[in-house]
Coordinates of C-alpha atoms in Angstrom, one line a residue:
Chain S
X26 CA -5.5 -12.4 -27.7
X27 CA -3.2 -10.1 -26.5
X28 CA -3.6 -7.7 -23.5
X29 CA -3.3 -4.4 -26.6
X30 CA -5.7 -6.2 -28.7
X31 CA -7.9 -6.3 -25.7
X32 CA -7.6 -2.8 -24.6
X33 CA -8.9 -1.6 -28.1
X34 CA -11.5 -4.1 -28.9
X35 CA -12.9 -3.0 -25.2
X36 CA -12.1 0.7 -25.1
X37 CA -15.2 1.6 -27.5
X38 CA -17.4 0.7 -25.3
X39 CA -16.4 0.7 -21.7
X40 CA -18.3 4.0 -21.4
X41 CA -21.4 2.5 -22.5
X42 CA -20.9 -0.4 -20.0
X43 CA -20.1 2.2 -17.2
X44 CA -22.6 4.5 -17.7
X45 CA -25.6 1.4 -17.7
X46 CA -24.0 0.3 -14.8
X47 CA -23.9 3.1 -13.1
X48 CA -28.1 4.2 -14.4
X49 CA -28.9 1.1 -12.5
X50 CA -26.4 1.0 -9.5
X51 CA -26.7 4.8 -9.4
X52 CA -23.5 5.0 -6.8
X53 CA -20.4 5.9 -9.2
X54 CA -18.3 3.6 -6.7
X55 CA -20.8 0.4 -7.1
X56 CA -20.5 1.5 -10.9
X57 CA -17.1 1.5 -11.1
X58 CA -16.8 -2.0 -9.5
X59 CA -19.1 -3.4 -11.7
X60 CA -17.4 -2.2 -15.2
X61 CA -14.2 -3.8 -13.6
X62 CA -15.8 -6.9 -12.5
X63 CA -17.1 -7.1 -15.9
X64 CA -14.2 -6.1 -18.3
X65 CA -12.0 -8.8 -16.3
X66 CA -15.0 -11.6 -17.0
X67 CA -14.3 -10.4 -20.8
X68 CA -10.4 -10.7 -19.9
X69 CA -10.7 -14.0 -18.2
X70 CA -12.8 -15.5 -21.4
X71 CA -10.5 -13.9 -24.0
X72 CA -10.0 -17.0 -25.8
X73 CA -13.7 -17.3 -26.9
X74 CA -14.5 -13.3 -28.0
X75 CA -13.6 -14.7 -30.8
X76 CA -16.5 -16.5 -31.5
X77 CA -19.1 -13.7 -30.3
X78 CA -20.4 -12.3 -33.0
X79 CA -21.1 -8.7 -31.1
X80 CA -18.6 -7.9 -28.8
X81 CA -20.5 -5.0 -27.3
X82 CA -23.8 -6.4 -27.2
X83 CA -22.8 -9.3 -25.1
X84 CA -21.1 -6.9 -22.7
X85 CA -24.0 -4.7 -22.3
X86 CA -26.5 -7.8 -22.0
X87 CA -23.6 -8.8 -19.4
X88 CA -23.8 -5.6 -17.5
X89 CA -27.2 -5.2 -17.4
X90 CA -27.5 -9.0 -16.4
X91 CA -24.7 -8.1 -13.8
X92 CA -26.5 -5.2 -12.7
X93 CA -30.1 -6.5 -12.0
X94 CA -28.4 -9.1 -10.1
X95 CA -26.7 -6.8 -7.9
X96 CA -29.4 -4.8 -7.0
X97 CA -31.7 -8.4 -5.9
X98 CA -28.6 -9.5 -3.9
X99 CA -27.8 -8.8 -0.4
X100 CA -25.0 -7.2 -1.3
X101 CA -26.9 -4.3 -2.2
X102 CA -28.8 -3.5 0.5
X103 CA -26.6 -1.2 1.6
X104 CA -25.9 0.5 -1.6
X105 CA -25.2 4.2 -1.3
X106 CA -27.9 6.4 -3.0
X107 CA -25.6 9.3 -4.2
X108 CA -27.7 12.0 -5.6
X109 CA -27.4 16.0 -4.8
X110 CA -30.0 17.4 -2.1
X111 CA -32.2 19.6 -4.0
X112 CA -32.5 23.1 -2.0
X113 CA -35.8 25.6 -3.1
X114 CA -34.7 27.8 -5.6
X115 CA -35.5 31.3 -5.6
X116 CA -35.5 33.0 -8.7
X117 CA -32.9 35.3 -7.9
X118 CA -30.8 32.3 -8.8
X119 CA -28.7 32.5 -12.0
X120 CA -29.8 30.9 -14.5
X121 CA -27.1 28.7 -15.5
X122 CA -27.5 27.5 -11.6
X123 CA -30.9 26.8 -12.4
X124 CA -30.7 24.9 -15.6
X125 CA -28.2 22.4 -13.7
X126 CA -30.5 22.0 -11.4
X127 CA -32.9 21.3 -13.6
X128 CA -30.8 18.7 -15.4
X129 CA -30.2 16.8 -11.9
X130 CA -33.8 16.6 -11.2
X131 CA -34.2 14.5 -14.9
X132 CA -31.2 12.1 -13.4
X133 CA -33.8 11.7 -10.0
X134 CA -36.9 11.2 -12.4
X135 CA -35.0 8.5 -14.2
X136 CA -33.5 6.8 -11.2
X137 CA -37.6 6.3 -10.1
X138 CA -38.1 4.3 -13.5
X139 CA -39.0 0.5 -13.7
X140 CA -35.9 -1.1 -14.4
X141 CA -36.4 -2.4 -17.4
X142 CA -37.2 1.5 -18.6
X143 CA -34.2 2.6 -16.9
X144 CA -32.1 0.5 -19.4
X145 CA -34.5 1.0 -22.5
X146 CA -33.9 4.7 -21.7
X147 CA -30.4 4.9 -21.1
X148 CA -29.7 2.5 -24.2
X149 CA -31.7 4.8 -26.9
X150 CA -31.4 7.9 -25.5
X151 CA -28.1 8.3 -24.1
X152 CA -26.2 5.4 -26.2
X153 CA -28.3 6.1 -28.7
X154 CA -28.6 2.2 -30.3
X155 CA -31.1 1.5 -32.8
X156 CA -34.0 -1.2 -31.6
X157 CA -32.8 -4.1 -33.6
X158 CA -29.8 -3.9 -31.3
X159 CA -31.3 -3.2 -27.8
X160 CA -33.7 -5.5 -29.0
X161 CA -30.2 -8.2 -28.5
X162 CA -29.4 -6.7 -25.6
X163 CA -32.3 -7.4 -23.8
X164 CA -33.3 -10.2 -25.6
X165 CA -37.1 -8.6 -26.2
X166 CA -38.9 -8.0 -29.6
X167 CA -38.8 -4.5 -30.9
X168 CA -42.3 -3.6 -30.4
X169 CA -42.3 -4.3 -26.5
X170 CA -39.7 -2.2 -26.4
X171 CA -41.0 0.7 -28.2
X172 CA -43.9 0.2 -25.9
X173 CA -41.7 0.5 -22.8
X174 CA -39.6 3.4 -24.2
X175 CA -42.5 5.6 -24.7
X176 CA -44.2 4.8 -21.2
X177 CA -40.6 5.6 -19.8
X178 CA -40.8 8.8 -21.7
X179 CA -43.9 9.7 -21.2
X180 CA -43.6 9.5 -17.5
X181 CA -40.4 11.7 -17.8
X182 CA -42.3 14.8 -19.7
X183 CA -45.0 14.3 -16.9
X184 CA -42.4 14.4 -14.1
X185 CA -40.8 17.6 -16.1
X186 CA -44.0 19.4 -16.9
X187 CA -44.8 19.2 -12.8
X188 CA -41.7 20.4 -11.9
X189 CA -41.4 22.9 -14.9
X190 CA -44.8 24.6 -14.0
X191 CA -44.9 24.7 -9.8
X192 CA -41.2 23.5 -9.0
X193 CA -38.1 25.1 -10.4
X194 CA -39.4 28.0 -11.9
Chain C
X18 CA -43.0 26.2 -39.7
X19 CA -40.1 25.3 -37.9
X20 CA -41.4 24.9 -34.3
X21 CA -44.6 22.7 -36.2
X22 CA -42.2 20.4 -36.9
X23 CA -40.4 19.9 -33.5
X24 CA -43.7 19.6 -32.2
X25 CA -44.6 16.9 -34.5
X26 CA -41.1 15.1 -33.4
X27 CA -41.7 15.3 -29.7
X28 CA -44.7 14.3 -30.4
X29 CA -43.6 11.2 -32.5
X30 CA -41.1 11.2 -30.0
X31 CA -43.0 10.4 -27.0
X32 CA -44.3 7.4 -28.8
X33 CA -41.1 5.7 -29.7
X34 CA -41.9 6.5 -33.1
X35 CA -38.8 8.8 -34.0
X36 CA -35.7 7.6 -36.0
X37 CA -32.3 7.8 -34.4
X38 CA -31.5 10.6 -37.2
X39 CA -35.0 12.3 -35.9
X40 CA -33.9 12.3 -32.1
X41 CA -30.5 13.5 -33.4
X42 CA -32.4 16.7 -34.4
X43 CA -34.0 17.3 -31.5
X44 CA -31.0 17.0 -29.2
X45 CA -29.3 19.3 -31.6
X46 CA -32.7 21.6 -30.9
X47 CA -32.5 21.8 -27.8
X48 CA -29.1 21.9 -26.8
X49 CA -28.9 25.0 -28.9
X50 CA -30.0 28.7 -27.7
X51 CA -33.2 29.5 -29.7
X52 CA -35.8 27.1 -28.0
X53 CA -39.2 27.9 -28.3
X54 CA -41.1 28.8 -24.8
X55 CA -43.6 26.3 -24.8
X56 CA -40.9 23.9 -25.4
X57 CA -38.6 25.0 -22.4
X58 CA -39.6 22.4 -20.1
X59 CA -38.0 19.7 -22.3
X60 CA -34.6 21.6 -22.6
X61 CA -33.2 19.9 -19.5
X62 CA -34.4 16.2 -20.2
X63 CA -32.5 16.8 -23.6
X64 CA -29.4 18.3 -22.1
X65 CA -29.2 15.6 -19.6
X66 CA -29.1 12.7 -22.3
X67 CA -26.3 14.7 -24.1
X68 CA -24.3 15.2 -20.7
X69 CA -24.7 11.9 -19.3
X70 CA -23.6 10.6 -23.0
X71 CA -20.0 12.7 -21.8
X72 CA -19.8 10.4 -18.7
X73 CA -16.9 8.6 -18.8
X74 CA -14.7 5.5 -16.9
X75 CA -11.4 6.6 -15.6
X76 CA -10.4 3.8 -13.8
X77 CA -7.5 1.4 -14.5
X78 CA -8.4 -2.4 -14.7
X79 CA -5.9 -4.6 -13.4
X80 CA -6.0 -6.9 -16.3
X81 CA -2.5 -8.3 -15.3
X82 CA -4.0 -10.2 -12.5
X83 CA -2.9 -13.7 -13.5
X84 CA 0.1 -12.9 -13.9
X85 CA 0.6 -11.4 -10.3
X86 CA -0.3 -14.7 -9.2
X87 CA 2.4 -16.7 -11.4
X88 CA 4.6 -14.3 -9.9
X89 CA 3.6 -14.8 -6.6
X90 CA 4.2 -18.4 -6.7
X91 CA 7.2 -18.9 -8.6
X92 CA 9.0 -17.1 -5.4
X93 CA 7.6 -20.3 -3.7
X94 CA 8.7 -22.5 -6.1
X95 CA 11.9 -20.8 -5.7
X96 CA 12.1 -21.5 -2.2
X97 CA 10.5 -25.2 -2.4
X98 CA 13.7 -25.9 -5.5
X99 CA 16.4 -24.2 -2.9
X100 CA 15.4 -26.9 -0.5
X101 CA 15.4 -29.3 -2.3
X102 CA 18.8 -29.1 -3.7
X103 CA 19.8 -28.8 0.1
X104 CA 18.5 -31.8 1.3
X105 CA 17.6 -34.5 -0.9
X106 CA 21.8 -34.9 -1.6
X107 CA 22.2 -35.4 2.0
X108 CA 19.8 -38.3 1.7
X109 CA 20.6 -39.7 -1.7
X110 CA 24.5 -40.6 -0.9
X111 CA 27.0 -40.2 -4.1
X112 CA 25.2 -40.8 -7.2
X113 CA 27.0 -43.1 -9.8
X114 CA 28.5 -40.8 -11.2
X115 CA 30.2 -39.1 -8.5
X116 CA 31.1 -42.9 -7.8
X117 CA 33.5 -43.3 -11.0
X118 CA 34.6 -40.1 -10.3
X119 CA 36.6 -41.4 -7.0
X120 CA 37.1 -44.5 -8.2
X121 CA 39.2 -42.6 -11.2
X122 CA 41.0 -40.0 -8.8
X123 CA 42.0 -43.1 -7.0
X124 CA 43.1 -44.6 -9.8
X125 CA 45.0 -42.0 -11.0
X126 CA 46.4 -41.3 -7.2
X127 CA 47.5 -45.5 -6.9
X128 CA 49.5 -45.2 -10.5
X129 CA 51.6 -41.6 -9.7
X130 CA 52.7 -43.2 -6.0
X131 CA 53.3 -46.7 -8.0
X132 CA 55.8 -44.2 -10.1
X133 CA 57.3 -42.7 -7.3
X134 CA 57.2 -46.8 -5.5
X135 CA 59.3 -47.6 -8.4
X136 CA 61.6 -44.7 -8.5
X137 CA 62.4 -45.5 -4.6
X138 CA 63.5 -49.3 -5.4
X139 CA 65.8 -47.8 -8.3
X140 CA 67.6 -45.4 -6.0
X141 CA 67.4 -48.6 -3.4
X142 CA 69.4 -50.8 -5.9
X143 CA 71.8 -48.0 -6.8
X144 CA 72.6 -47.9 -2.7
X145 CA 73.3 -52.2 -2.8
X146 CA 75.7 -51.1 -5.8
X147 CA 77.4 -48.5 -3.4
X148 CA 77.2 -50.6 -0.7
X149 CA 79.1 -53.2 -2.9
X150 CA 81.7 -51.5 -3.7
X151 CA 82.3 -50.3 0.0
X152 CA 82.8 -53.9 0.7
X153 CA 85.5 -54.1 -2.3
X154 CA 87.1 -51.0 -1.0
X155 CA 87.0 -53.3 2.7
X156 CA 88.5 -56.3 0.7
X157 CA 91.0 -53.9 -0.8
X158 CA 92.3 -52.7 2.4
X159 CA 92.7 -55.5 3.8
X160 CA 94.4 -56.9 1.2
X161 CA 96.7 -53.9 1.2
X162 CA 97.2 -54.2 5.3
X163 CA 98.4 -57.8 3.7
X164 CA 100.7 -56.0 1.5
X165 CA 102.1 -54.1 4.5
X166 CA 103.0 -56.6 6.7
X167 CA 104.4 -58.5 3.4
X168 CA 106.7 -55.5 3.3
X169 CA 107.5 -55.7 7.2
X170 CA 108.5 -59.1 7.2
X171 CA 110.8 -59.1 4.2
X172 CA 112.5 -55.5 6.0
X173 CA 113.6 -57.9 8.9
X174 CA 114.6 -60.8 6.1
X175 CA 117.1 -58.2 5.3
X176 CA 117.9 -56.7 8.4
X177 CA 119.2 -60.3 9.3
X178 CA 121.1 -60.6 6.4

């Protein structure tokens, strides 16, 4: 496989990979090292894509395999939490202002997710896979994670409905 | 009618009952203008999925690593044939080739002095031949100086007469 083939059987996806990665790493530098890291694993095994029957599913299980690892080693102990500081918001604020805001504080409720919910979540709702195919990813049956996704979404309209009624507003 | 309906999605939402098509419409929902009060809250949750889904990777991935490295060493190997060709001839002596090589330009050297050798002892005999006749010329005199005193001695003959 040449270097061009490569480039466009990867560049569907790369996103997907980056954006998991960096759900779980939450640092966009950590993120960034890790889509590298695993795009060159692809590269270095070029010979056998061939034989995988789901290009894109193997690199998300890959990444998300990558990932968890990361976060257990040392290595990641320091990792740099990047998020916004979230100041009291007045209602004089413009609304537009306010309804950023508003979308930041869903990215801090997500990053205080289990894990495993962080990935169901960013895989159904952001990727927007059906479950057969997370269901590969993540090597689970379908039902446990319909059970997971509904917890992690549950916990997200809680989160919202807390802020939405004595936080932002 | 309308807002019964998202309720019953978010609803079927919530419990991971919802079809990708079904989720679809509820983004779309949401992200649009007319959302319904008591549904604000989940405006930003929605917006964020369809923001996040914007996200992209910008950087470049050196895939050309391997290569680098070839590169890398064949400016070694370079180096490592250069010294070879320097020193192992010093060691090695003249090969066999190089061997017939001088044998044949001294060959060819021994034949074109024999040539000249052999010119030299023609031009050597051609001198005997002069020296030869110098000799004849010698005998030639003499006999002439012969002649002479032949021709004295019969003068007085005939002066006494």
């Amino acid at each position: 496989m040449k270097q061009a083939d490569f480039v466009s059987l990867v560049m569907p996806f790369k996103d997907k990979v980056f954006r998991l990665a960096k759900r779980l790493l939450v640092s966009r530098e950590e993120a960034e090292d890790a889509t590298q890291e695993i795009l060159l694993k692809l590269w270095k095994n070029n010979k056998k894509i061939g034989d995988y029957k789901n290009v894109e599913a193997f690199s998300m299980t890959m990444t998300k395999n990558f990932c968890l690892d990361r976060l257990k080693s040392k290595q990641a102990s320091n990792l740099k939490i990047v998020h916004s500081n979230y100041t009291d918001n007045n209602s004089s604020l413009q609304h537009q202002v306010e309804a950023k805001d508003s979308v930041d504080w869903v990215s801090k409720i997500m990053e205080d997710l289990p894990e495993q919910q962080k990935i169901i979540v960013q895989l159904r709702d952001i990727e927007e896979y059906d479950y057969e195919e997370i269901a590969k990813m993540l090597d689970m049956n379908e039902t446990a994670i319909r059970v997971n996704l509904s917890r992690a979404r549950k916990t997200i309209r809680e989160k919202l409905t807390n802020t939405h009624q004595h936080g932002i507003k | 009618m309308v807002l019964n309906n998202i309720e019953k999605l978010i609803e079927k939402y919530h419990n991971a009952e919802t079809s990708l098509q079904e989720e679809a419409q509820l983004k779309a929902y949401f992200n649009g203008e007319n959302v319904a009060p008591e549904f604000e809250h989940y405006k930003p949750m929605f917006q964020y999925f369809s923001l996040s889904q914007k996200e992209q990777y910008t950087k470049d991935v050196p895939l050309n690593t391997k290569k680098t490295k070839l590169y890398q060493w064949i400016s070694v190997a370079a180096v490592a044939v250069l010294m070879v060709g320097l020193v192992v001839p010093s060691f090695m002596g003249p090969t066999e080739q190089e061997k017939q090589e001088a044998l044949l330009v001294y060959n060819q050297t021994m034949e074109a002095l024999s040539l000249i050798s052999l010119g030299m002892n023609e031009g050597k005999q051609q001198f005997n031949n002069l020296a030869l006749v110098g000799d004849n010329i010698n005998e030639g005199a003499h006999q002439a100086s012969k002649l002479s005193q032949f021709s004295t001695m019969t003068n007085k003959i005939l002066k006494n007469k």
